């Protein structure tokens, strides 16, 4: 399973890029609006210059035609931009048209296998089931991820599954076990994935043991 960072914060993206474990970035309008200098185009261009992998960028309009036009425009901002189109209704049409233009689409805000299947049939490069938001309303978000992965594998659909709306490290464990191709994680979750108290205790003990020997 690959890891994307789910943020529009440039400092976090630079920090994570140094670790060389991040393959891409996902943003959404809420994440970009949290940043002080929330100029959409400049923020996305800067992110694309830091991370060579795919950078998901959501359209900011409604209606298939407007989404198609804005998706085409955003795709010119950088070669690694992926256009995020929310699932359902006429939005699947925007996905079909953009993918036929050879523009990569992340079919986002997926909450069901049916939505993900239609996104895949429309040619989306990625579908993004939102695990945490399903859990929030008492559903089993990770089961939806697993169902999508199983069906895509069964029918050999090339669309990749991004486990999104990840809230804690156990979501990452479950996403990997469910066979998600990618988990997109907030920066704090990425840091939590790296830490384990037994590692810290072990390092402290190793160094203390070594110091006691070297002082003999
Ligand atoms: O990856 C989607 C993410 O940005 C939404 O997360 O926590 O707002 O449901 P959340």
mmCIF file with all atom_site columns, C-alpha atoms and ligand atoms in Angstrom:
data_model
loop_
_atom_site.group_PDB
_atom_site.id
_atom_site.type_symbol
_atom_site.label_atom_id
_atom_site.label_alt_id
_atom_site.label_comp_id
_atom_site.label_asym_id
_atom_site.label_entity_id
_atom_site.label_seq_id
_atom_site.pdbx_PDB_ins_code
_atom_site.Cartn_x
_atom_site.Cartn_y
_atom_site.Cartn_z
_atom_site.occupancy
_atom_site.B_iso_or_equiv
_atom_site.pdbx_formal_charge
_atom_site.auth_seq_id
_atom_site.auth_comp_id
_atom_site.auth_asym_id
_atom_site.auth_atom_id
_atom_site.pdbx_PDB_model_num
ATOM   1   C CA . UNK A 1 1   ? 0.000   0.000  0.000   1.00 0.00 ? 1   UNK A CA 1
ATOM   2   C CA . UNK A 1 2   ? 1.314   3.435  -0.941  1.00 0.00 ? 2   UNK A CA 1
ATOM   3   C CA . UNK A 1 3   ? 0.880   6.486  1.282   1.00 0.00 ? 3   UNK A CA 1
ATOM   4   C CA . UNK A 1 4   ? -0.361  9.879  0.125   1.00 0.00 ? 4   UNK A CA 1
ATOM   5   C CA . UNK A 1 5   ? -0.444  12.918 2.403   1.00 0.00 ? 5   UNK A CA 1
ATOM   6   C CA . UNK A 1 6   ? -3.883  14.479 2.852   1.00 0.00 ? 6   UNK A CA 1
ATOM   7   C CA . UNK A 1 7   ? -3.099  18.142 3.299   1.00 0.00 ? 7   UNK A CA 1
ATOM   8   C CA . UNK A 1 8   ? -2.508  21.468 1.547   1.00 0.00 ? 8   UNK A CA 1
ATOM   9   C CA . UNK A 1 9   ? -0.036  22.639 4.194   1.00 0.00 ? 9   UNK A CA 1
ATOM   10  C CA . UNK A 1 10  ? 3.260   23.403 2.468   1.00 0.00 ? 10  UNK A CA 1
ATOM   11  C CA . UNK A 1 11  ? 5.413   22.964 5.614   1.00 0.00 ? 11  UNK A CA 1
ATOM   12  C CA . UNK A 1 12  ? 3.929   19.531 6.292   1.00 0.00 ? 12  UNK A CA 1
ATOM   13  C CA . UNK A 1 13  ? 4.404   18.524 2.660   1.00 0.00 ? 13  UNK A CA 1
ATOM   14  C CA . UNK A 1 14  ? 8.065   19.643 2.715   1.00 0.00 ? 14  UNK A CA 1
ATOM   15  C CA . UNK A 1 15  ? 8.694   17.749 5.984   1.00 0.00 ? 15  UNK A CA 1
ATOM   16  C CA . UNK A 1 16  ? 7.055   14.578 4.677   1.00 0.00 ? 16  UNK A CA 1
ATOM   17  C CA . UNK A 1 17  ? 8.834   14.837 1.302   1.00 0.00 ? 17  UNK A CA 1
ATOM   18  C CA . UNK A 1 18  ? 12.203  14.636 3.094   1.00 0.00 ? 18  UNK A CA 1
ATOM   19  C CA . UNK A 1 19  ? 11.270  11.197 4.447   1.00 0.00 ? 19  UNK A CA 1
ATOM   20  C CA . UNK A 1 20  ? 10.837  9.861  0.878   1.00 0.00 ? 20  UNK A CA 1
ATOM   21  C CA . UNK A 1 21  ? 7.849   7.701  1.855   1.00 0.00 ? 21  UNK A CA 1
ATOM   22  C CA . UNK A 1 22  ? 5.069   9.801  0.343   1.00 0.00 ? 22  UNK A CA 1
ATOM   23  C CA . UNK A 1 23  ? 3.959   8.971  -3.214  1.00 0.00 ? 23  UNK A CA 1
ATOM   24  C CA . UNK A 1 24  ? 1.366   11.711 -3.696  1.00 0.00 ? 24  UNK A CA 1
ATOM   25  C CA . UNK A 1 25  ? -0.882  14.358 -2.171  1.00 0.00 ? 25  UNK A CA 1
ATOM   26  C CA . UNK A 1 26  ? -4.629  14.727 -1.864  1.00 0.00 ? 26  UNK A CA 1
ATOM   27  C CA . UNK A 1 27  ? -6.220  18.093 -1.218  1.00 0.00 ? 27  UNK A CA 1
ATOM   28  C CA . UNK A 1 28  ? -9.773  19.337 -1.088  1.00 0.00 ? 28  UNK A CA 1
ATOM   29  C CA . UNK A 1 29  ? -11.266 22.836 -0.910  1.00 0.00 ? 29  UNK A CA 1
ATOM   30  C CA . UNK A 1 30  ? -11.618 22.605 2.890   1.00 0.00 ? 30  UNK A CA 1
ATOM   31  C CA . UNK A 1 31  ? -7.936  21.710 3.312   1.00 0.00 ? 31  UNK A CA 1
ATOM   32  C CA . UNK A 1 32  ? -6.750  24.505 0.976   1.00 0.00 ? 32  UNK A CA 1
ATOM   33  C CA . UNK A 1 33  ? -9.004  27.065 2.675   1.00 0.00 ? 33  UNK A CA 1
ATOM   34  C CA . UNK A 1 34  ? -7.308  26.317 6.033   1.00 0.00 ? 34  UNK A CA 1
ATOM   35  C CA . UNK A 1 35  ? -4.004  27.680 4.737   1.00 0.00 ? 35  UNK A CA 1
ATOM   36  C CA . UNK A 1 36  ? -3.201  31.360 5.293   1.00 0.00 ? 36  UNK A CA 1
ATOM   37  C CA . UNK A 1 37  ? -2.284  32.124 1.684   1.00 0.00 ? 37  UNK A CA 1
ATOM   38  C CA . UNK A 1 38  ? -5.166  30.168 0.218   1.00 0.00 ? 38  UNK A CA 1
ATOM   39  C CA . UNK A 1 39  ? -4.665  31.113 -3.428  1.00 0.00 ? 39  UNK A CA 1
ATOM   40  C CA . UNK A 1 40  ? -5.901  27.916 -5.047  1.00 0.00 ? 40  UNK A CA 1
ATOM   41  C CA . UNK A 1 41  ? -3.783  27.879 -8.194  1.00 0.00 ? 41  UNK A CA 1
ATOM   42  C CA . UNK A 1 42  ? -0.538  28.973 -6.523  1.00 0.00 ? 42  UNK A CA 1
ATOM   43  C CA . UNK A 1 43  ? -0.975  26.533 -3.637  1.00 0.00 ? 43  UNK A CA 1
ATOM   44  C CA . UNK A 1 44  ? -1.529  23.599 -5.998  1.00 0.00 ? 44  UNK A CA 1
ATOM   45  C CA . UNK A 1 45  ? 1.352   24.625 -8.273  1.00 0.00 ? 45  UNK A CA 1
ATOM   46  C CA . UNK A 1 46  ? 3.697   24.839 -5.281  1.00 0.00 ? 46  UNK A CA 1
ATOM   47  C CA . UNK A 1 47  ? 2.611   21.403 -4.000  1.00 0.00 ? 47  UNK A CA 1
ATOM   48  C CA . UNK A 1 48  ? 3.122   19.922 -7.483  1.00 0.00 ? 48  UNK A CA 1
ATOM   49  C CA . UNK A 1 49  ? 6.657   21.327 -7.572  1.00 0.00 ? 49  UNK A CA 1
ATOM   50  C CA . UNK A 1 50  ? 7.542   19.683 -4.234  1.00 0.00 ? 50  UNK A CA 1
ATOM   51  C CA . UNK A 1 51  ? 6.007   16.243 -4.801  1.00 0.00 ? 51  UNK A CA 1
ATOM   52  C CA . UNK A 1 52  ? 6.553   14.616 -8.210  1.00 0.00 ? 52  UNK A CA 1
ATOM   53  C CA . UNK A 1 53  ? 3.690   12.142 -7.666  1.00 0.00 ? 53  UNK A CA 1
ATOM   54  C CA . UNK A 1 54  ? -0.032  12.730 -8.255  1.00 0.00 ? 54  UNK A CA 1
ATOM   55  C CA . UNK A 1 55  ? -1.613  15.778 -6.573  1.00 0.00 ? 55  UNK A CA 1
ATOM   56  C CA . UNK A 1 56  ? -5.398  15.519 -6.354  1.00 0.00 ? 56  UNK A CA 1
ATOM   57  C CA . UNK A 1 57  ? -7.089  18.889 -6.854  1.00 0.00 ? 57  UNK A CA 1
ATOM   58  C CA . UNK A 1 58  ? -10.840 19.244 -6.579  1.00 0.00 ? 58  UNK A CA 1
ATOM   59  C CA . UNK A 1 59  ? -13.033 21.236 -8.947  1.00 0.00 ? 59  UNK A CA 1
ATOM   60  C CA . UNK A 1 60  ? -14.794 24.177 -7.267  1.00 0.00 ? 60  UNK A CA 1
ATOM   61  C CA . UNK A 1 61  ? -17.937 24.290 -9.386  1.00 0.00 ? 61  UNK A CA 1
ATOM   62  C CA . UNK A 1 62  ? -21.153 22.321 -9.807  1.00 0.00 ? 62  UNK A CA 1
ATOM   63  C CA . UNK A 1 63  ? -22.663 20.977 -13.014 1.00 0.00 ? 63  UNK A CA 1
ATOM   64  C CA . UNK A 1 64  ? -21.044 18.594 -15.485 1.00 0.00 ? 64  UNK A CA 1
ATOM   65  C CA . UNK A 1 65  ? -20.088 21.181 -18.128 1.00 0.00 ? 65  UNK A CA 1
ATOM   66  C CA . UNK A 1 66  ? -18.578 23.609 -15.615 1.00 0.00 ? 66  UNK A CA 1
ATOM   67  C CA . UNK A 1 67  ? -16.638 20.738 -13.988 1.00 0.00 ? 67  UNK A CA 1
ATOM   68  C CA . UNK A 1 68  ? -15.312 19.609 -17.366 1.00 0.00 ? 68  UNK A CA 1
ATOM   69  C CA . UNK A 1 69  ? -14.145 23.124 -18.240 1.00 0.00 ? 69  UNK A CA 1
ATOM   70  C CA . UNK A 1 70  ? -12.573 23.741 -14.849 1.00 0.00 ? 70  UNK A CA 1
ATOM   71  C CA . UNK A 1 71  ? -11.029 20.245 -14.790 1.00 0.00 ? 71  UNK A CA 1
ATOM   72  C CA . UNK A 1 72  ? -9.412  20.904 -18.173 1.00 0.00 ? 72  UNK A CA 1
ATOM   73  C CA . UNK A 1 73  ? -8.076  24.248 -16.918 1.00 0.00 ? 73  UNK A CA 1
ATOM   74  C CA . UNK A 1 74  ? -6.700  22.855 -13.622 1.00 0.00 ? 74  UNK A CA 1
ATOM   75  C CA . UNK A 1 75  ? -5.018  20.007 -15.517 1.00 0.00 ? 75  UNK A CA 1
ATOM   76  C CA . UNK A 1 76  ? -2.806  22.608 -17.237 1.00 0.00 ? 76  UNK A CA 1
ATOM   77  C CA . UNK A 1 77  ? -1.403  23.886 -13.911 1.00 0.00 ? 77  UNK A CA 1
ATOM   78  C CA . UNK A 1 78  ? 1.126   21.056 -13.609 1.00 0.00 ? 78  UNK A CA 1
ATOM   79  C CA . UNK A 1 79  ? 1.778   17.693 -15.268 1.00 0.00 ? 79  UNK A CA 1
ATOM   80  C CA . UNK A 1 80  ? 1.115   15.760 -12.042 1.00 0.00 ? 80  UNK A CA 1
ATOM   81  C CA . UNK A 1 81  ? -2.296  17.250 -11.251 1.00 0.00 ? 81  UNK A CA 1
ATOM   82  C CA . UNK A 1 82  ? -5.167  14.776 -10.829 1.00 0.00 ? 82  UNK A CA 1
ATOM   83  C CA . UNK A 1 83  ? -8.676  16.225 -11.036 1.00 0.00 ? 83  UNK A CA 1
ATOM   84  C CA . UNK A 1 84  ? -10.952 15.373 -8.110  1.00 0.00 ? 84  UNK A CA 1
ATOM   85  C CA . UNK A 1 85  ? -14.597 15.013 -9.084  1.00 0.00 ? 85  UNK A CA 1
ATOM   86  C CA . UNK A 1 86  ? -17.182 14.238 -6.386  1.00 0.00 ? 86  UNK A CA 1
ATOM   87  C CA . UNK A 1 87  ? -19.204 11.061 -6.944  1.00 0.00 ? 87  UNK A CA 1
ATOM   88  C CA . UNK A 1 88  ? -22.874 10.828 -8.006  1.00 0.00 ? 88  UNK A CA 1
ATOM   89  C CA . UNK A 1 89  ? -25.317 12.450 -10.433 1.00 0.00 ? 89  UNK A CA 1
ATOM   90  C CA . UNK A 1 90  ? -24.042 14.200 -13.564 1.00 0.00 ? 90  UNK A CA 1
ATOM   91  C CA . UNK A 1 91  ? -20.566 14.245 -12.049 1.00 0.00 ? 91  UNK A CA 1
ATOM   92  C CA . UNK A 1 92  ? -19.888 10.827 -13.493 1.00 0.00 ? 92  UNK A CA 1
ATOM   93  C CA . UNK A 1 93  ? -20.339 12.450 -16.916 1.00 0.00 ? 93  UNK A CA 1
ATOM   94  C CA . UNK A 1 94  ? -17.586 14.958 -16.107 1.00 0.00 ? 94  UNK A CA 1
ATOM   95  C CA . UNK A 1 95  ? -15.393 12.004 -15.104 1.00 0.00 ? 95  UNK A CA 1
ATOM   96  C CA . UNK A 1 96  ? -16.076 10.177 -18.389 1.00 0.00 ? 96  UNK A CA 1
ATOM   97  C CA . UNK A 1 97  ? -15.323 13.253 -20.508 1.00 0.00 ? 97  UNK A CA 1
ATOM   98  C CA . UNK A 1 98  ? -12.127 14.201 -18.643 1.00 0.00 ? 98  UNK A CA 1
ATOM   99  C CA . UNK A 1 99  ? -10.753 10.640 -18.706 1.00 0.00 ? 99  UNK A CA 1
ATOM   100 C CA . UNK A 1 100 ? -11.370 10.546 -22.463 1.00 0.00 ? 100 UNK A CA 1
ATOM   101 C CA . UNK A 1 101 ? -9.249  13.712 -22.657 1.00 0.00 ? 101 UNK A CA 1
ATOM   102 C CA . UNK A 1 102 ? -6.500  11.636 -20.958 1.00 0.00 ? 102 UNK A CA 1
ATOM   103 C CA . UNK A 1 103 ? -6.866  13.679 -17.773 1.00 0.00 ? 103 UNK A CA 1
ATOM   104 C CA . UNK A 1 104 ? -6.492  11.638 -14.581 1.00 0.00 ? 104 UNK A CA 1
ATOM   105 C CA . UNK A 1 105 ? -9.529  11.754 -12.275 1.00 0.00 ? 105 UNK A CA 1
ATOM   106 C CA . UNK A 1 106 ? -9.888  10.936 -8.592  1.00 0.00 ? 106 UNK A CA 1
ATOM   107 C CA . UNK A 1 107 ? -13.580 10.069 -8.115  1.00 0.00 ? 107 UNK A CA 1
ATOM   108 C CA . UNK A 1 108 ? -13.973 11.373 -4.586  1.00 0.00 ? 108 UNK A CA 1
ATOM   109 C CA . UNK A 1 109 ? -16.538 11.516 -1.773  1.00 0.00 ? 109 UNK A CA 1
ATOM   110 C CA . UNK A 1 110 ? -17.397 7.847  -2.444  1.00 0.00 ? 110 UNK A CA 1
ATOM   111 C CA . UNK A 1 111 ? -19.539 6.233  0.215   1.00 0.00 ? 111 UNK A CA 1
ATOM   112 C CA . UNK A 1 112 ? -20.664 3.046  -1.540  1.00 0.00 ? 112 UNK A CA 1
ATOM   113 C CA . UNK A 1 113 ? -19.449 0.258  -3.774  1.00 0.00 ? 113 UNK A CA 1
ATOM   114 C CA . UNK A 1 114 ? -21.938 1.329  -6.446  1.00 0.00 ? 114 UNK A CA 1
ATOM   115 C CA . UNK A 1 115 ? -20.518 4.854  -6.611  1.00 0.00 ? 115 UNK A CA 1
ATOM   116 C CA . UNK A 1 116 ? -16.974 3.485  -6.826  1.00 0.00 ? 116 UNK A CA 1
ATOM   117 C CA . UNK A 1 117 ? -17.950 0.992  -9.536  1.00 0.00 ? 117 UNK A CA 1
ATOM   118 C CA . UNK A 1 118 ? -19.506 3.726  -11.684 1.00 0.00 ? 118 UNK A CA 1
ATOM   119 C CA . UNK A 1 119 ? -16.425 5.899  -11.181 1.00 0.00 ? 119 UNK A CA 1
ATOM   120 C CA . UNK A 1 120 ? -14.213 3.029  -12.333 1.00 0.00 ? 120 UNK A CA 1
ATOM   121 C CA . UNK A 1 121 ? -16.427 2.357  -15.362 1.00 0.00 ? 121 UNK A CA 1
ATOM   122 C CA . UNK A 1 122 ? -16.208 6.074  -16.226 1.00 0.00 ? 122 UNK A CA 1
ATOM   123 C CA . UNK A 1 123 ? -12.430 5.629  -16.360 1.00 0.00 ? 123 UNK A CA 1
ATOM   124 C CA . UNK A 1 124 ? -11.329 7.229  -13.098 1.00 0.00 ? 124 UNK A CA 1
ATOM   125 C CA . UNK A 1 125 ? -7.692  6.578  -12.203 1.00 0.00 ? 125 UNK A CA 1
ATOM   126 C CA . UNK A 1 126 ? -8.617  6.559  -8.490  1.00 0.00 ? 126 UNK A CA 1
ATOM   127 C CA . UNK A 1 127 ? -11.744 6.238  -6.368  1.00 0.00 ? 127 UNK A CA 1
ATOM   128 C CA . UNK A 1 128 ? -11.723 7.599  -2.831  1.00 0.00 ? 128 UNK A CA 1
ATOM   129 C CA . UNK A 1 129 ? -14.026 5.975  -0.269  1.00 0.00 ? 129 UNK A CA 1
ATOM   130 C CA . UNK A 1 130 ? -14.236 8.211  2.848   1.00 0.00 ? 130 UNK A CA 1
ATOM   131 C CA . UNK A 1 131 ? -13.730 5.803  5.732   1.00 0.00 ? 131 UNK A CA 1
ATOM   132 C CA . UNK A 1 132 ? -13.917 8.167  8.720   1.00 0.00 ? 132 UNK A CA 1
ATOM   133 C CA . UNK A 1 133 ? -17.070 9.915  7.536   1.00 0.00 ? 133 UNK A CA 1
ATOM   134 C CA . UNK A 1 134 ? -18.814 6.536  7.094   1.00 0.00 ? 134 UNK A CA 1
ATOM   135 C CA . UNK A 1 135 ? -17.689 5.490  10.588  1.00 0.00 ? 135 UNK A CA 1
ATOM   136 C CA . UNK A 1 136 ? -19.044 8.831  11.889  1.00 0.00 ? 136 UNK A CA 1
ATOM   137 C CA . UNK A 1 137 ? -22.581 7.854  10.885  1.00 0.00 ? 137 UNK A CA 1
ATOM   138 C CA . UNK A 1 138 ? -22.320 4.343  12.309  1.00 0.00 ? 138 UNK A CA 1
ATOM   139 C CA . UNK A 1 139 ? -21.376 2.513  9.105   1.00 0.00 ? 139 UNK A CA 1
ATOM   140 C CA . UNK A 1 140 ? -18.304 0.329  8.611   1.00 0.00 ? 140 UNK A CA 1
ATOM   141 C CA . UNK A 1 141 ? -16.137 2.498  6.346   1.00 0.00 ? 141 UNK A CA 1
ATOM   142 C CA . UNK A 1 142 ? -13.363 -0.045 5.972   1.00 0.00 ? 142 UNK A CA 1
ATOM   143 C CA . UNK A 1 143 ? -15.818 -2.745 4.854   1.00 0.00 ? 143 UNK A CA 1
ATOM   144 C CA . UNK A 1 144 ? -16.734 -0.454 1.943   1.00 0.00 ? 144 UNK A CA 1
ATOM   145 C CA . UNK A 1 145 ? -13.030 -0.184 1.064   1.00 0.00 ? 145 UNK A CA 1
ATOM   146 C CA . UNK A 1 146 ? -12.661 -3.972 1.195   1.00 0.00 ? 146 UNK A CA 1
ATOM   147 C CA . UNK A 1 147 ? -15.773 -4.523 -0.944  1.00 0.00 ? 147 UNK A CA 1
ATOM   148 C CA . UNK A 1 148 ? -14.507 -2.068 -3.585  1.00 0.00 ? 148 UNK A CA 1
ATOM   149 C CA . UNK A 1 149 ? -11.051 -3.681 -3.661  1.00 0.00 ? 149 UNK A CA 1
ATOM   150 C CA . UNK A 1 150 ? -12.565 -7.186 -3.960  1.00 0.00 ? 150 UNK A CA 1
ATOM   151 C CA . UNK A 1 151 ? -14.886 -6.209 -6.812  1.00 0.00 ? 151 UNK A CA 1
ATOM   152 C CA . UNK A 1 152 ? -12.189 -4.269 -8.708  1.00 0.00 ? 152 UNK A CA 1
ATOM   153 C CA . UNK A 1 153 ? -9.868  -7.274 -8.369  1.00 0.00 ? 153 UNK A CA 1
ATOM   154 C CA . UNK A 1 154 ? -12.591 -9.720 -9.412  1.00 0.00 ? 154 UNK A CA 1
ATOM   155 C CA . UNK A 1 155 ? -13.320 -7.780 -12.617 1.00 0.00 ? 155 UNK A CA 1
ATOM   156 C CA . UNK A 1 156 ? -9.687  -6.716 -13.115 1.00 0.00 ? 156 UNK A CA 1
ATOM   157 C CA . UNK A 1 157 ? -10.588 -3.026 -13.143 1.00 0.00 ? 157 UNK A CA 1
ATOM   158 C CA . UNK A 1 158 ? -7.430  -0.892 -13.264 1.00 0.00 ? 158 UNK A CA 1
ATOM   159 C CA . UNK A 1 159 ? -8.813  1.899  -11.040 1.00 0.00 ? 159 UNK A CA 1
ATOM   160 C CA . UNK A 1 160 ? -6.896  2.244  -7.767  1.00 0.00 ? 160 UNK A CA 1
ATOM   161 C CA . UNK A 1 161 ? -8.609  2.551  -4.395  1.00 0.00 ? 161 UNK A CA 1
ATOM   162 C CA . UNK A 1 162 ? -7.546  5.393  -2.095  1.00 0.00 ? 162 UNK A CA 1
ATOM   163 C CA . UNK A 1 163 ? -8.694  4.879  1.505   1.00 0.00 ? 163 UNK A CA 1
ATOM   164 C CA . UNK A 1 164 ? -9.516  8.480  2.466   1.00 0.00 ? 164 UNK A CA 1
ATOM   165 C CA . UNK A 1 165 ? -10.844 10.317 5.509   1.00 0.00 ? 165 UNK A CA 1
ATOM   166 C CA . UNK A 1 166 ? -8.284  8.417  7.581   1.00 0.00 ? 166 UNK A CA 1
ATOM   167 C CA . UNK A 1 167 ? -8.380  9.530  11.212  1.00 0.00 ? 167 UNK A CA 1
ATOM   168 C CA . UNK A 1 168 ? -5.893  7.312  13.108  1.00 0.00 ? 168 UNK A CA 1
ATOM   169 C CA . UNK A 1 169 ? -3.127  4.719  12.607  1.00 0.00 ? 169 UNK A CA 1
ATOM   170 C CA . UNK A 1 170 ? -5.481  1.740  13.020  1.00 0.00 ? 170 UNK A CA 1
ATOM   171 C CA . UNK A 1 171 ? -7.330  2.959  9.918   1.00 0.00 ? 171 UNK A CA 1
ATOM   172 C CA . UNK A 1 172 ? -4.015  2.562  8.029   1.00 0.00 ? 172 UNK A CA 1
ATOM   173 C CA . UNK A 1 173 ? -3.541  -0.972 9.341   1.00 0.00 ? 173 UNK A CA 1
ATOM   174 C CA . UNK A 1 174 ? -7.080  -1.881 8.308   1.00 0.00 ? 174 UNK A CA 1
ATOM   175 C CA . UNK A 1 175 ? -6.704  -0.208 4.885   1.00 0.00 ? 175 UNK A CA 1
ATOM   176 C CA . UNK A 1 176 ? -3.540  -2.214 4.172   1.00 0.00 ? 176 UNK A CA 1
ATOM   177 C CA . UNK A 1 177 ? -5.246  -5.452 5.253   1.00 0.00 ? 177 UNK A CA 1
ATOM   178 C CA . UNK A 1 178 ? -8.268  -4.595 3.100   1.00 0.00 ? 178 UNK A CA 1
ATOM   179 C CA . UNK A 1 179 ? -5.978  -4.321 0.066   1.00 0.00 ? 179 UNK A CA 1
ATOM   180 C CA . UNK A 1 180 ? -6.332  -0.575 -0.563  1.00 0.00 ? 180 UNK A CA 1
ATOM   181 C CA . UNK A 1 181 ? -3.755  0.532  -3.123  1.00 0.00 ? 181 UNK A CA 1
ATOM   182 C CA . UNK A 1 182 ? -3.227  3.806  -1.279  1.00 0.00 ? 182 UNK A CA 1
ATOM   183 C CA . UNK A 1 183 ? -4.129  5.382  2.078   1.00 0.00 ? 183 UNK A CA 1
ATOM   184 C CA . UNK A 1 184 ? -4.175  9.160  2.151   1.00 0.00 ? 184 UNK A CA 1
ATOM   185 C CA . UNK A 1 185 ? -3.336  10.316 5.650   1.00 0.00 ? 185 UNK A CA 1
ATOM   186 C CA . UNK A 1 186 ? -3.155  13.602 7.549   1.00 0.00 ? 186 UNK A CA 1
ATOM   187 C CA . UNK A 1 187 ? 0.338   14.601 8.705   1.00 0.00 ? 187 UNK A CA 1
ATOM   188 C CA . UNK A 1 188 ? -0.361  13.807 12.379  1.00 0.00 ? 188 UNK A CA 1
ATOM   189 C CA . UNK A 1 189 ? -1.449  10.273 11.456  1.00 0.00 ? 189 UNK A CA 1
ATOM   190 C CA . UNK A 1 190 ? 1.731   9.799  9.395   1.00 0.00 ? 190 UNK A CA 1
ATOM   191 C CA . UNK A 1 191 ? 3.776   10.715 12.477  1.00 0.00 ? 191 UNK A CA 1
ATOM   192 C CA . UNK A 1 192 ? 1.687   8.405  14.682  1.00 0.00 ? 192 UNK A CA 1
ATOM   193 C CA . UNK A 1 193 ? 2.348   5.548  12.219  1.00 0.00 ? 193 UNK A CA 1
ATOM   194 C CA . UNK A 1 194 ? 6.085   5.960  12.812  1.00 0.00 ? 194 UNK A CA 1
ATOM   195 C CA . UNK A 1 195 ? 5.999   6.011  16.595  1.00 0.00 ? 195 UNK A CA 1
ATOM   196 C CA . UNK A 1 196 ? 5.828   3.139  19.048  1.00 0.00 ? 196 UNK A CA 1
ATOM   197 C CA . UNK A 1 197 ? 6.577   3.531  22.789  1.00 0.00 ? 197 UNK A CA 1
ATOM   198 C CA . UNK A 1 198 ? 8.495   0.234  22.856  1.00 0.00 ? 198 UNK A CA 1
ATOM   199 C CA . UNK A 1 199 ? 10.838  1.562  20.148  1.00 0.00 ? 199 UNK A CA 1
ATOM   200 C CA . UNK A 1 200 ? 11.576  4.647  22.289  1.00 0.00 ? 200 UNK A CA 1
ATOM   201 C CA . UNK A 1 201 ? 12.099  2.532  25.420  1.00 0.00 ? 201 UNK A CA 1
ATOM   202 C CA . UNK A 1 202 ? 14.313  0.118  23.446  1.00 0.00 ? 202 UNK A CA 1
ATOM   203 C CA . UNK A 1 203 ? 16.523  2.891  22.050  1.00 0.00 ? 203 UNK A CA 1
ATOM   204 C CA . UNK A 1 204 ? 16.935  4.474  25.515  1.00 0.00 ? 204 UNK A CA 1
ATOM   205 C CA . UNK A 1 205 ? 17.886  1.088  27.024  1.00 0.00 ? 205 UNK A CA 1
ATOM   206 C CA . UNK A 1 206 ? 20.336  0.209  24.216  1.00 0.00 ? 206 UNK A CA 1
ATOM   207 C CA . UNK A 1 207 ? 22.116  3.555  24.590  1.00 0.00 ? 207 UNK A CA 1
ATOM   208 C CA . UNK A 1 208 ? 22.194  3.306  28.424  1.00 0.00 ? 208 UNK A CA 1
ATOM   209 C CA . UNK A 1 209 ? 23.661  -0.230 28.227  1.00 0.00 ? 209 UNK A CA 1
ATOM   210 C CA . UNK A 1 210 ? 26.280  0.906  25.745  1.00 0.00 ? 210 UNK A CA 1
ATOM   211 C CA . UNK A 1 211 ? 27.233  3.915  27.907  1.00 0.00 ? 211 UNK A CA 1
ATOM   212 C CA . UNK A 1 212 ? 27.639  1.733  31.004  1.00 0.00 ? 212 UNK A CA 1
ATOM   213 C CA . UNK A 1 213 ? 30.055  -0.550 29.092  1.00 0.00 ? 213 UNK A CA 1
ATOM   214 C CA . UNK A 1 214 ? 32.026  2.279  27.496  1.00 0.00 ? 214 UNK A CA 1
ATOM   215 C CA . UNK A 1 215 ? 32.550  3.923  30.942  1.00 0.00 ? 215 UNK A CA 1
ATOM   216 C CA . UNK A 1 216 ? 34.072  0.770  32.511  1.00 0.00 ? 216 UNK A CA 1
HETATM 217 O O1 . LIG B 2 .   ? -9.208  12.431 2.323   1.00 0.00 ? 1   LIG B O1 1
HETATM 218 C C1 . LIG B 2 .   ? -10.396 13.111 2.564   1.00 0.00 ? 1   LIG B C1 1
HETATM 219 C C2 . LIG B 2 .   ? -10.265 13.937 3.788   1.00 0.00 ? 1   LIG B C2 1
HETATM 220 O O2 . LIG B 2 .   ? -9.640  15.143 3.528   1.00 0.00 ? 1   LIG B O2 1
HETATM 221 C C3 . LIG B 2 .   ? -11.527 14.115 4.531   1.00 0.00 ? 1   LIG B C3 1
HETATM 222 O O3 . LIG B 2 .   ? -11.198 13.828 5.822   1.00 0.00 ? 1   LIG B O3 1
HETATM 223 O O4 . LIG B 2 .   ? -11.471 13.827 8.236   1.00 0.00 ? 1   LIG B O4 1
HETATM 224 O O5 . LIG B 2 .   ? -12.591 15.604 6.842   1.00 0.00 ? 1   LIG B O5 1
HETATM 225 O O6 . LIG B 2 .   ? -13.423 13.262 6.803   1.00 0.00 ? 1   LIG B O6 1
HETATM 226 P P1 . LIG B 2 .   ? -12.235 14.159 6.990   1.00 0.00 ? 1   LIG B P1 1
#
